[in-house]
Amino acid sequence: MSQYVVAGGTPLVGEVEIGGAKNAALGILAASIMTDETVTVENMPDVRDTNVLLDAMEGIGVEIHRPSRHVVNINGSRVRNVNIEYELIKKIRASYYLVGALLGKYREAEVPLPGGCNIGSRPIDQHIKGFRALGAEVDVEGGVIRARAEKLTGAHIYMDVVTVGATINIMMASCMAEGKTTIENAAKEPHVVDVANFLNSMGAKIRGAGTDVIRISGVRSLHAAEYSIIPDQIEAGTFMFASAITRGDIMIRNVIPKHLESISSKLMEMGCEVDEFDDAVRVVCARGLRPTQIKTLPYPGFPTDMQPQAGVTLATSGGVSTITESIFENRFKYVDEVVRMGADIKVEGNTSIIRGVPKLTGANITAPDLRAGAALVIAALAAEGCSVVDAIHYIERGYEDFELKLKHLGARIEKADGETEIRKQKLKLLSA
Ligand code: EPZ
């Protein structure tokens, strides 16, 4: 496993470019095989999750060409089977999007159950409810989801919980069904809207994405499209909190400020200055941070994917803050790690009580999952002294060139692979 070696204590200052949204890209990649014509997707993030999904798609015969790092051409006309190999797809959760796409196009799919971050139980009952409502037979056995339908017919589907994955999956499965489908209590995240816009660019008829009710009128087929993915709301938010925790001044470029409103609002409550521009936000933290209360909610609420980054930042504020995690049941695993850096945080059920401390100190810490890993890196950047963050493969699932972007902002961070390199990088950073 690789590590980051970090020498903390330097405010991050400068500009950073945000890449394409990973969680939009995963749905868009799956949806791209629903036509036999070639689809071009731009602003594709070059991260492990999307690359694993592309490999799995190639494994069933999808033709993939990458004319450049962030552009991918996809042609699904030669898909030879609908059975995804476990070895190919076990590393990511979004494998389930292939069920919606393959069912929607071929009326059948066999996909291994998702893997992914251990932030909670991650059920798929709402996905299955949607597929069955459209007329598919769905069973889960031997760790594989099997779905098949003679015909898919539009249905009125009421989601029992607001779920990004199931909303996207049902949009895909229903876009070539006969008749109209309504999804009530739909997820409204920017990446749900992006997948709907992408499907519409291929000829689908999806209305209402971004609201509680999405209406889909089935079409006979989908066609070629060229599409550019929206900027990643969570990558942007991570750099916004990196500025706050290091008391820095960062201009975050290539964002949609509207998508960041709940994050900007919390940072202003905490005492940061946040300026919005057409496609950028600037976060300046010139003084100490104030405590606050956060409850994670579906969009447009405060995103659960930003909860760890907010937690480590509030650990350095003055006063007592609380965070309530209402989406996942196991998303405080970073707390034990940041407590080893001197934080004073207690977790009771799905709420953390954070007593701010004057400073964090460097330590050897381990990334427990994707967003917690990113949070531990920004905590190490703020801490006094040297830290080693282990298991950074989690971080590489969702952040492109993370350490390079941080270095460009003045961070003293290097990648290492094992004890010898860790020692070498420590010497290099501490002598710089
Ligand atoms: C997506 O996961 C994201 N992943 C997650 O981001 C994100 O945290 C989550 O949405 C919430 O915004 C991708 O897009 C690949 P959900 P997803 O279905 O779709 C319950 C990251 O860091 N639920 O919206 O799996 C579920 O248990 C990742 O990039 C059911 O009960 O999340 C949870 O409590 C981590 N039954 C809630 O809904 C279901 O069938 C929200 O889950 C599905 C979900």
Short mmCIF file of C-alpha atoms and ligand atoms in Angstrom, two decimals:
data_model
loop_
_atom_site.label_atom_id
_atom_site.label_comp_id
_atom_site.label_asym_id
_atom_site.label_seq_id
_atom_site.Cartn_x
_atom_site.Cartn_y
_atom_site.Cartn_z
CA MET A 1 0.00 0.00 0.00
CA SER A 2 1.18 3.59 -0.69
CA GLN A 3 1.33 6.44 1.78
CA TYR A 4 1.41 10.24 1.85
CA VAL A 5 4.15 11.85 3.95
CA VAL A 6 3.00 15.29 5.08
CA ALA A 7 4.83 18.11 6.86
CA GLY A 8 2.00 20.25 8.21
CA GLY A 9 1.62 23.81 9.45
CA THR A 10 1.72 25.71 6.14
CA PRO A 11 -1.40 27.68 5.07
CA LEU A 12 -2.50 26.61 1.56
CA VAL A 13 -2.49 29.56 -0.83
CA GLY A 14 -3.11 29.76 -4.57
CA GLU A 15 -5.42 28.32 -7.23
CA VAL A 16 -6.69 24.81 -7.95
CA GLU A 17 -8.65 23.42 -10.96
CA ILE A 18 -11.49 21.02 -10.15
CA GLY A 19 -12.01 17.93 -12.32
CA GLY A 20 -15.14 16.17 -13.55
CA ALA A 21 -17.58 14.76 -10.99
CA LYS A 22 -16.75 11.11 -10.19
CA ASN A 23 -20.31 10.29 -9.10
CA ALA A 24 -21.77 11.75 -12.29
CA ALA A 25 -19.13 10.02 -14.43
CA LEU A 26 -19.98 6.57 -13.04
CA GLY A 27 -23.66 6.86 -14.00
CA ILE A 28 -22.81 8.46 -17.35
CA LEU A 29 -20.31 5.72 -18.26
CA ALA A 30 -22.89 3.01 -17.58
CA ALA A 31 -25.60 4.92 -19.50
CA SER A 32 -23.25 5.39 -22.49
CA ILE A 33 -23.62 1.72 -23.49
CA MET A 34 -27.37 2.12 -23.96
CA THR A 35 -26.88 3.16 -27.59
CA ASP A 36 -25.15 1.26 -30.43
CA GLU A 37 -23.63 4.52 -31.64
CA THR A 38 -20.44 6.15 -30.34
CA VAL A 39 -20.66 8.49 -27.37
CA THR A 40 -17.94 11.03 -26.49
CA VAL A 41 -17.64 12.06 -22.85
CA GLU A 42 -15.39 15.00 -21.89
CA ASN A 43 -14.15 16.23 -18.49
CA MET A 44 -13.90 12.56 -17.45
CA PRO A 45 -12.03 12.31 -14.14
CA ASP A 46 -8.95 10.02 -14.28
CA VAL A 47 -9.58 8.26 -10.94
CA ARG A 48 -9.59 4.62 -9.88
CA ASP A 49 -13.40 4.24 -9.65
CA THR A 50 -14.04 5.41 -13.23
CA ASN A 51 -11.05 3.44 -14.59
CA VAL A 52 -12.28 0.24 -12.89
CA LEU A 53 -15.75 0.73 -14.42
CA LEU A 54 -14.22 1.34 -17.87
CA ASP A 55 -12.20 -1.91 -17.54
CA ALA A 56 -15.35 -3.82 -16.59
CA MET A 57 -17.20 -2.37 -19.59
CA GLU A 58 -14.34 -3.43 -21.90
CA GLY A 59 -14.63 -6.87 -20.31
CA ILE A 60 -18.13 -7.35 -21.80
CA GLY A 61 -17.12 -6.03 -25.22
CA VAL A 62 -17.64 -2.28 -25.02
CA GLU A 63 -15.16 -0.43 -27.23
CA ILE A 64 -13.29 2.26 -25.27
CA HIS A 65 -10.88 4.83 -26.77
CA ARG A 66 -9.27 7.63 -24.77
CA PRO A 67 -7.95 10.28 -27.20
CA SER A 68 -6.75 12.24 -24.18
CA ARG A 69 -6.66 11.85 -20.39
CA HIS A 70 -10.07 13.42 -19.83
CA VAL A 71 -11.92 12.40 -23.02
CA VAL A 72 -13.35 8.93 -23.63
CA ASN A 73 -15.14 7.54 -26.72
CA ILE A 74 -17.47 4.63 -25.97
CA ASN A 75 -19.30 2.26 -28.32
CA GLY A 76 -21.58 -0.38 -26.82
CA SER A 77 -22.71 -1.97 -30.11
CA ARG A 78 -20.57 -5.08 -29.65
CA VAL A 79 -21.51 -5.95 -26.08
CA ARG A 80 -21.29 -9.74 -26.21
CA ASN A 81 -22.75 -10.65 -22.87
CA VAL A 82 -24.44 -9.06 -19.93
CA ASN A 83 -22.54 -10.96 -17.26
CA ILE A 84 -19.93 -8.80 -15.55
CA GLU A 85 -16.89 -10.66 -14.14
CA TYR A 86 -16.59 -10.30 -10.34
CA GLU A 87 -12.82 -9.86 -10.46
CA LEU A 88 -13.31 -6.84 -12.74
CA ILE A 89 -15.90 -5.00 -10.71
CA LYS A 90 -15.54 -6.04 -7.05
CA LYS A 91 -13.59 -2.90 -6.11
CA ILE A 92 -16.33 -0.34 -6.67
CA ARG A 93 -19.87 0.20 -5.52
CA ALA A 94 -21.18 1.76 -8.71
CA SER A 95 -21.17 -1.63 -10.47
CA TYR A 96 -24.90 -1.63 -9.87
CA TYR A 97 -25.33 1.09 -12.55
CA LEU A 98 -24.57 -1.59 -15.14
CA VAL A 99 -27.75 -3.39 -14.07
CA GLY A 100 -29.95 -0.40 -14.95
CA ALA A 101 -28.11 0.22 -18.22
CA LEU A 102 -28.04 -3.42 -19.42
CA LEU A 103 -31.61 -4.08 -18.30
CA GLY A 104 -32.80 -0.91 -19.98
CA LYS A 105 -31.12 -1.84 -23.29
CA TYR A 106 -30.98 -5.67 -23.39
CA ARG A 107 -33.79 -6.49 -20.95
CA GLU A 108 -31.34 -8.57 -18.92
CA ALA A 109 -28.27 -8.15 -16.69
CA GLU A 110 -26.06 -10.20 -14.37
CA VAL A 111 -23.80 -8.06 -12.21
CA PRO A 112 -21.87 -8.97 -9.01
CA LEU A 113 -23.12 -7.21 -5.88
CA PRO A 114 -21.28 -3.90 -5.30
CA GLY A 115 -18.14 -3.50 -3.23
CA GLY A 116 -16.98 -0.01 -2.30
CA CYS A 117 -16.41 2.00 0.89
CA ASN A 118 -17.42 0.41 4.20
CA ILE A 119 -19.35 3.49 5.36
CA GLY A 120 -22.53 1.58 5.99
CA SER A 121 -24.69 -1.36 4.92
CA ARG A 122 -25.31 0.02 1.39
CA PRO A 123 -28.55 -1.89 0.60
CA ILE A 124 -29.99 -2.03 -2.93
CA ASP A 125 -33.62 -2.78 -2.10
CA GLN A 126 -34.84 0.44 -3.73
CA HIS A 127 -33.00 -0.37 -6.95
CA ILE A 128 -34.67 -3.79 -7.00
CA LYS A 129 -38.06 -2.25 -6.16
CA GLY A 130 -37.74 0.04 -9.19
CA PHE A 131 -36.67 -2.70 -11.60
CA ARG A 132 -39.55 -4.95 -10.47
CA ALA A 133 -42.04 -2.08 -10.80
CA LEU A 134 -40.98 -1.80 -14.47
CA GLY A 135 -41.77 -5.50 -14.98
CA ALA A 136 -38.35 -7.12 -14.47
CA GLU A 137 -37.76 -10.34 -12.54
CA VAL A 138 -34.88 -9.65 -10.16
CA ASP A 139 -33.09 -12.05 -7.84
CA VAL A 140 -29.90 -11.81 -5.83
CA GLU A 141 -28.04 -15.03 -5.21
CA GLY A 142 -24.39 -16.05 -5.02
CA GLY A 143 -23.42 -12.40 -4.72
CA VAL A 144 -24.87 -11.59 -8.14
CA ILE A 145 -27.84 -9.41 -9.09
CA ARG A 146 -29.78 -11.03 -11.96
CA ALA A 147 -32.50 -9.02 -13.72
CA ARG A 148 -34.50 -9.90 -16.81
CA ALA A 149 -37.75 -8.77 -18.46
CA GLU A 150 -39.80 -9.80 -21.46
CA LYS A 151 -40.84 -6.19 -21.68
CA LEU A 152 -40.29 -3.07 -19.54
CA THR A 153 -43.39 -0.97 -18.94
CA GLY A 154 -43.47 2.51 -17.39
CA ALA A 155 -44.58 2.64 -13.74
CA HIS A 156 -45.27 5.06 -10.88
CA ILE A 157 -42.47 4.42 -8.35
CA TYR A 158 -42.36 5.95 -4.89
CA MET A 159 -38.89 5.75 -3.32
CA ASP A 160 -38.98 4.76 0.38
CA VAL A 161 -35.73 6.68 0.95
CA VAL A 162 -34.00 9.40 -1.05
CA THR A 163 -31.32 7.44 -2.88
CA VAL A 164 -28.90 8.73 -5.53
CA GLY A 165 -28.02 5.29 -6.87
CA ALA A 166 -31.54 3.97 -7.19
CA THR A 167 -32.80 7.22 -8.76
CA ILE A 168 -30.08 7.04 -11.44
CA ASN A 169 -30.57 3.30 -11.97
CA ILE A 170 -34.33 3.60 -12.44
CA MET A 171 -33.90 6.53 -14.85
CA MET A 172 -31.67 4.30 -17.00
CA ALA A 173 -33.85 1.18 -16.78
CA SER A 174 -37.01 3.15 -17.71
CA CYS A 175 -35.77 5.44 -20.50
CA MET A 176 -36.57 2.84 -23.21
CA ALA A 177 -39.50 1.19 -21.43
CA GLU A 178 -42.98 1.39 -22.98
CA GLY A 179 -44.93 4.34 -21.63
CA LYS A 180 -44.32 6.78 -18.81
CA THR A 181 -42.44 6.32 -15.55
CA THR A 182 -42.67 8.64 -12.54
CA ILE A 183 -40.09 8.55 -9.76
CA GLU A 184 -41.44 10.17 -6.58
CA ASN A 185 -39.14 11.19 -3.70
CA ALA A 186 -36.25 11.22 -6.19
CA ALA A 187 -32.71 12.27 -5.25
CA LYS A 188 -31.84 15.82 -6.43
CA GLU A 189 -28.02 15.75 -6.34
CA PRO A 190 -26.19 17.60 -9.16
CA HIS A 191 -24.87 14.26 -10.40
CA VAL A 192 -28.42 12.90 -10.75
CA VAL A 193 -29.26 15.92 -12.93
CA ASP A 194 -26.06 15.40 -14.94
CA VAL A 195 -26.92 11.77 -15.74
CA ALA A 196 -30.46 12.84 -16.75
CA ASN A 197 -29.05 15.59 -19.01
CA PHE A 198 -26.64 13.09 -20.53
CA LEU A 199 -29.44 10.59 -21.26
CA ASN A 200 -31.51 13.40 -22.78
CA SER A 201 -28.54 14.31 -25.01
CA MET A 202 -28.78 10.69 -26.27
CA GLY A 203 -32.49 11.17 -27.07
CA ALA A 204 -34.13 10.13 -23.80
CA LYS A 205 -37.14 12.09 -22.53
CA ILE A 206 -36.49 12.81 -18.83
CA ARG A 207 -38.09 15.78 -17.13
CA GLY A 208 -37.89 17.06 -13.56
CA ALA A 209 -34.40 15.86 -12.62
CA GLY A 210 -33.26 18.00 -9.70
CA THR A 211 -36.75 18.00 -8.19
CA ASP A 212 -38.57 15.41 -6.04
CA VAL A 213 -40.49 14.08 -9.06
CA ILE A 214 -38.79 12.82 -12.22
CA ARG A 215 -40.94 11.89 -15.24
CA ILE A 216 -39.54 9.62 -17.96
CA SER A 217 -41.31 8.96 -21.29
CA GLY A 218 -39.90 5.80 -22.86
CA VAL A 219 -38.30 6.14 -26.31
CA ARG A 220 -37.49 3.41 -28.84
CA SER A 221 -33.73 3.90 -28.93
CA LEU A 222 -30.91 6.21 -27.93
CA HIS A 223 -28.29 7.77 -30.22
CA ALA A 224 -24.76 9.17 -30.26
CA ALA A 225 -23.93 12.18 -28.10
CA GLU A 226 -21.07 14.41 -27.03
CA TYR A 227 -21.23 15.44 -23.40
CA SER A 228 -19.08 17.18 -20.78
CA ILE A 229 -19.37 16.13 -17.14
CA ILE A 230 -20.10 18.75 -14.46
CA PRO A 231 -17.33 19.74 -12.01
CA ASP A 232 -16.97 17.59 -8.90
CA GLN A 233 -18.89 19.22 -6.02
CA ILE A 234 -17.08 17.08 -3.41
CA GLU A 235 -13.55 17.59 -4.75
CA ALA A 236 -14.30 21.35 -4.71
CA GLY A 237 -15.69 21.16 -1.17
CA THR A 238 -12.62 19.25 -0.01
CA PHE A 239 -10.34 22.06 -1.19
CA MET A 240 -12.67 24.65 0.39
CA PHE A 241 -12.23 22.95 3.76
CA ALA A 242 -8.48 22.54 3.11
CA SER A 243 -8.28 26.33 2.97
CA ALA A 244 -10.24 26.66 6.21
CA ILE A 245 -8.31 24.10 8.25
CA THR A 246 -4.89 25.44 7.15
CA ARG A 247 -6.02 29.09 7.57
CA GLY A 248 -5.27 29.61 3.88
CA ASP A 249 -6.52 31.47 0.82
CA ILE A 250 -7.51 29.27 -2.11
CA MET A 251 -9.25 30.15 -5.39
CA ILE A 252 -11.08 27.00 -6.49
CA ARG A 253 -11.66 27.16 -10.25
CA ASN A 254 -13.98 25.26 -12.62
CA VAL A 255 -16.90 24.84 -10.20
CA ILE A 256 -20.66 25.54 -10.23
CA PRO A 257 -21.08 27.75 -7.11
CA LYS A 258 -24.77 26.83 -6.83
CA HIS A 259 -23.75 23.20 -6.15
CA LEU A 260 -21.55 24.37 -3.26
CA GLU A 261 -24.06 26.60 -1.45
CA SER A 262 -24.51 24.43 1.66
CA ILE A 263 -20.71 24.12 1.99
CA SER A 264 -20.09 27.85 1.45
CA SER A 265 -22.79 28.72 3.95
CA LYS A 266 -21.28 26.50 6.68
CA LEU A 267 -17.77 27.88 6.07
CA MET A 268 -19.10 31.46 6.39
CA GLU A 269 -20.85 30.48 9.64
CA MET A 270 -17.46 29.19 10.82
CA GLY A 271 -15.85 32.57 10.12
CA CYS A 272 -14.33 32.05 6.67
CA GLU A 273 -14.66 34.58 3.86
CA VAL A 274 -16.23 32.90 0.79
CA ASP A 275 -16.44 34.83 -2.50
CA GLU A 276 -18.41 33.41 -5.44
CA PHE A 277 -17.57 34.03 -9.10
CA ASP A 278 -19.16 32.64 -12.29
CA ASP A 279 -17.17 29.40 -12.21
CA ALA A 280 -15.01 29.74 -9.12
CA VAL A 281 -15.17 30.23 -5.37
CA ARG A 282 -12.48 31.73 -3.14
CA VAL A 283 -12.18 30.64 0.50
CA VAL A 284 -10.06 32.74 2.86
CA CYS A 285 -9.60 31.86 6.52
CA ALA A 286 -7.61 34.69 8.10
CA ARG A 287 -8.41 33.95 11.73
CA GLY A 288 -9.66 31.29 14.11
CA LEU A 289 -12.75 29.25 13.28
CA ARG A 290 -16.05 29.42 15.12
CA PRO A 291 -17.88 26.23 16.18
CA THR A 292 -21.13 25.24 14.44
CA GLN A 293 -23.73 22.45 14.11
CA ILE A 294 -23.99 20.29 10.99
CA LYS A 295 -26.53 17.67 9.94
CA THR A 296 -25.88 15.78 6.71
CA LEU A 297 -28.90 15.63 4.38
CA PRO A 298 -29.70 14.79 0.77
CA TYR A 299 -29.06 17.67 -1.66
CA PRO A 300 -29.45 20.61 -1.26
CA GLY A 301 -28.54 19.83 2.38
CA PHE A 302 -24.98 19.51 3.65
CA PRO A 303 -23.48 16.52 1.77
CA THR A 304 -22.57 13.37 3.67
CA ASP A 305 -19.47 13.15 1.45
CA MET A 306 -18.25 16.39 3.09
CA GLN A 307 -18.87 15.24 6.68
CA PRO A 308 -15.32 13.99 7.47
CA GLN A 309 -13.69 17.10 6.01
CA ALA A 310 -15.98 19.30 8.16
CA GLY A 311 -15.29 17.14 11.24
CA VAL A 312 -11.50 17.47 11.16
CA THR A 313 -11.79 21.21 10.45
CA LEU A 314 -14.14 21.82 13.39
CA ALA A 315 -11.65 19.90 15.56
CA THR A 316 -9.42 23.00 15.24
CA SER A 317 -12.16 25.57 15.90
CA GLY A 318 -12.71 27.38 19.20
CA GLY A 319 -15.69 25.92 21.08
CA VAL A 320 -18.00 22.88 20.86
CA SER A 321 -19.52 21.71 17.56
CA THR A 322 -21.78 18.78 16.70
CA ILE A 323 -22.20 16.80 13.50
CA THR A 324 -25.16 14.48 12.90
CA GLU A 325 -24.67 11.94 10.11
CA SER A 326 -28.17 11.10 8.88
CA ILE A 327 -27.34 9.21 5.67
CA PHE A 328 -24.84 6.44 6.55
CA GLU A 329 -24.40 4.53 9.80
CA ASN A 330 -20.63 4.12 9.81
CA ARG A 331 -19.10 7.36 8.61
CA PHE A 332 -17.17 8.44 11.71
CA LYS A 333 -14.25 6.02 11.30
CA TYR A 334 -11.87 8.98 10.77
CA VAL A 335 -12.53 10.14 14.36
CA ASP A 336 -10.24 7.53 15.98
CA GLU A 337 -7.46 8.61 13.60
CA VAL A 338 -7.76 12.36 14.14
CA VAL A 339 -8.04 11.84 17.92
CA ARG A 340 -4.53 10.39 17.67
CA MET A 341 -3.51 13.83 16.30
CA GLY A 342 -4.83 15.51 19.45
CA ALA A 343 -8.45 16.16 18.47
CA ASP A 344 -11.14 16.00 21.18
CA ILE A 345 -14.10 14.25 19.52
CA LYS A 346 -16.63 11.82 20.97
CA VAL A 347 -19.11 9.86 18.85
CA GLU A 348 -22.49 8.98 20.36
CA GLY A 349 -24.71 7.06 17.94
CA ASN A 350 -24.85 9.06 14.69
CA THR A 351 -23.68 12.30 16.28
CA SER A 352 -20.14 13.52 16.99
CA ILE A 353 -19.38 16.10 19.71
CA ILE A 354 -16.27 18.08 18.76
CA ARG A 355 -14.40 20.18 21.33
CA GLY A 356 -12.01 22.43 19.40
CA VAL A 357 -8.31 22.28 20.32
CA PRO A 358 -5.66 24.94 19.61
CA LYS A 359 -3.69 22.64 17.33
CA LEU A 360 -3.37 19.12 15.92
CA THR A 361 -0.03 17.30 15.97
CA GLY A 362 1.35 15.02 13.27
CA ALA A 363 0.91 11.24 13.63
CA ASN A 364 0.86 7.96 11.70
CA ILE A 365 -2.77 7.60 10.54
CA THR A 366 -4.67 5.32 8.15
CA ALA A 367 -7.36 6.26 5.63
CA PRO A 368 -10.48 4.19 6.47
CA ASP A 369 -12.40 5.15 3.28
CA LEU A 370 -12.39 7.62 0.41
CA ARG A 371 -13.67 10.86 1.96
CA ALA A 372 -12.29 10.14 5.45
CA GLY A 373 -8.91 9.63 3.79
CA ALA A 374 -9.08 13.05 2.14
CA ALA A 375 -10.13 14.54 5.49
CA LEU A 376 -7.10 13.03 7.24
CA VAL A 377 -4.80 14.53 4.61
CA ILE A 378 -6.14 18.06 5.20
CA ALA A 379 -5.88 17.46 8.96
CA ALA A 380 -2.23 16.45 8.49
CA LEU A 381 -1.63 19.60 6.40
CA ALA A 382 -2.89 21.70 9.31
CA ALA A 383 -1.10 19.71 12.05
CA GLU A 384 2.22 20.69 13.58
CA GLY A 385 4.95 18.26 12.56
CA CYS A 386 5.06 15.27 10.26
CA SER A 387 2.30 12.75 9.49
CA VAL A 388 2.18 9.56 7.46
CA VAL A 389 -1.23 8.75 5.94
CA ASP A 390 -1.49 5.06 5.01
CA ALA A 391 -3.94 3.26 2.66
CA ILE A 392 -4.12 6.19 0.27
CA HIS A 393 -5.51 3.89 -2.45
CA TYR A 394 -8.91 4.79 -0.98
CA ILE A 395 -8.23 8.47 -1.75
CA GLU A 396 -7.09 7.66 -5.30
CA ARG A 397 -10.56 6.21 -5.95
CA GLY A 398 -12.03 9.69 -6.12
CA TYR A 399 -9.31 12.37 -6.27
CA GLU A 400 -7.18 12.92 -9.39
CA ASP A 401 -3.59 14.10 -8.76
CA PHE A 402 -4.53 14.93 -5.15
CA GLU A 403 -0.97 15.43 -3.86
CA LEU A 404 0.08 17.37 -6.99
CA LYS A 405 -2.83 19.80 -6.62
CA LEU A 406 -2.01 20.25 -2.92
CA LYS A 407 1.72 20.79 -3.63
CA HIS A 408 0.73 23.49 -6.13
CA LEU A 409 -0.97 25.24 -3.19
CA GLY A 410 2.22 25.13 -1.11
CA ALA A 411 1.56 21.86 0.73
CA ARG A 412 4.60 19.86 1.82
CA ILE A 413 3.37 16.41 0.81
CA GLU A 414 5.05 13.50 -0.95
CA LYS A 415 3.92 10.03 -1.97
CA ALA A 416 5.84 7.04 -0.58
CA ASP A 417 5.74 3.29 -0.98
CA GLY A 418 6.97 1.58 2.18
CA GLU A 419 9.22 2.38 5.14
CA THR A 420 12.41 3.22 3.23
CA GLU A 421 10.69 5.78 1.03
CA ILE A 422 8.80 7.20 4.02
CA ARG A 423 12.08 7.90 5.80
CA LYS A 424 13.53 9.45 2.63
CA GLN A 425 10.49 11.69 2.09
CA LYS A 426 10.47 12.78 5.73
CA LEU A 427 14.10 13.91 5.45
CA LYS A 428 13.31 15.70 2.19
CA LEU A 429 10.27 17.52 3.61
CA LEU A 430 11.85 18.46 6.93
CA SER A 431 15.02 19.77 5.27
CA ALA A 432 13.01 21.86 2.75
C1 EPZ B 1 -23.95 7.76 -3.73
O1 EPZ B 1 -23.93 6.51 -3.09
C2 EPZ B 1 -22.49 8.18 -3.81
N1 EPZ B 1 -21.74 7.18 -4.56
C3 EPZ B 1 -21.91 8.32 -2.40
O2 EPZ B 1 -20.61 8.87 -2.54
C4 EPZ B 1 -22.76 9.31 -1.61
O3 EPZ B 1 -22.28 9.33 -0.28
C5 EPZ B 1 -24.23 8.87 -1.62
O4 EPZ B 1 -24.68 8.73 -2.98
C6 EPZ B 1 -25.13 9.89 -0.93
O5 EPZ B 1 -25.01 11.13 -1.56
C7 EPZ B 1 -21.83 7.18 -5.91
O6 EPZ B 1 -22.52 8.01 -6.50
C8 EPZ B 1 -21.04 6.13 -6.64
P1 EPZ B 1 -27.63 6.40 -1.75
P2 EPZ B 1 -25.28 5.61 -3.10
O7 EPZ B 1 -28.27 5.30 -2.51
O8 EPZ B 1 -26.02 5.85 -4.36
C9 EPZ B 1 -30.03 4.08 1.63
C10 EPZ B 1 -18.31 8.98 -2.41
O9 EPZ B 1 -17.70 9.39 -1.41
N2 EPZ B 1 -30.42 3.15 0.56
O10 EPZ B 1 -28.01 7.80 -2.05
O11 EPZ B 1 -24.92 4.22 -2.73
C11 EPZ B 1 -28.55 3.97 1.98
O12 EPZ B 1 -28.34 2.95 2.93
C12 EPZ B 1 -19.48 8.05 -2.23
O13 EPZ B 1 -18.08 9.35 -3.57
C13 EPZ B 1 -31.39 2.18 0.84
O14 EPZ B 1 -31.87 2.08 1.96
O15 EPZ B 1 -26.07 6.27 -1.88
C14 EPZ B 1 -28.25 5.33 2.52
O16 EPZ B 1 -28.64 5.36 3.89
C15 EPZ B 1 -19.53 7.48 -0.83
N3 EPZ B 1 -31.76 1.33 -0.16
C16 EPZ B 1 -29.19 6.26 1.75
O17 EPZ B 1 -30.18 5.41 1.16
C17 EPZ B 1 -31.24 1.42 -1.43
O18 EPZ B 1 -31.65 0.63 -2.30
C18 EPZ B 1 -28.48 7.04 0.64
O19 EPZ B 1 -27.82 6.11 -0.19
C19 EPZ B 1 -30.26 2.41 -1.69
C20 EPZ B 1 -29.87 3.26 -0.68
#
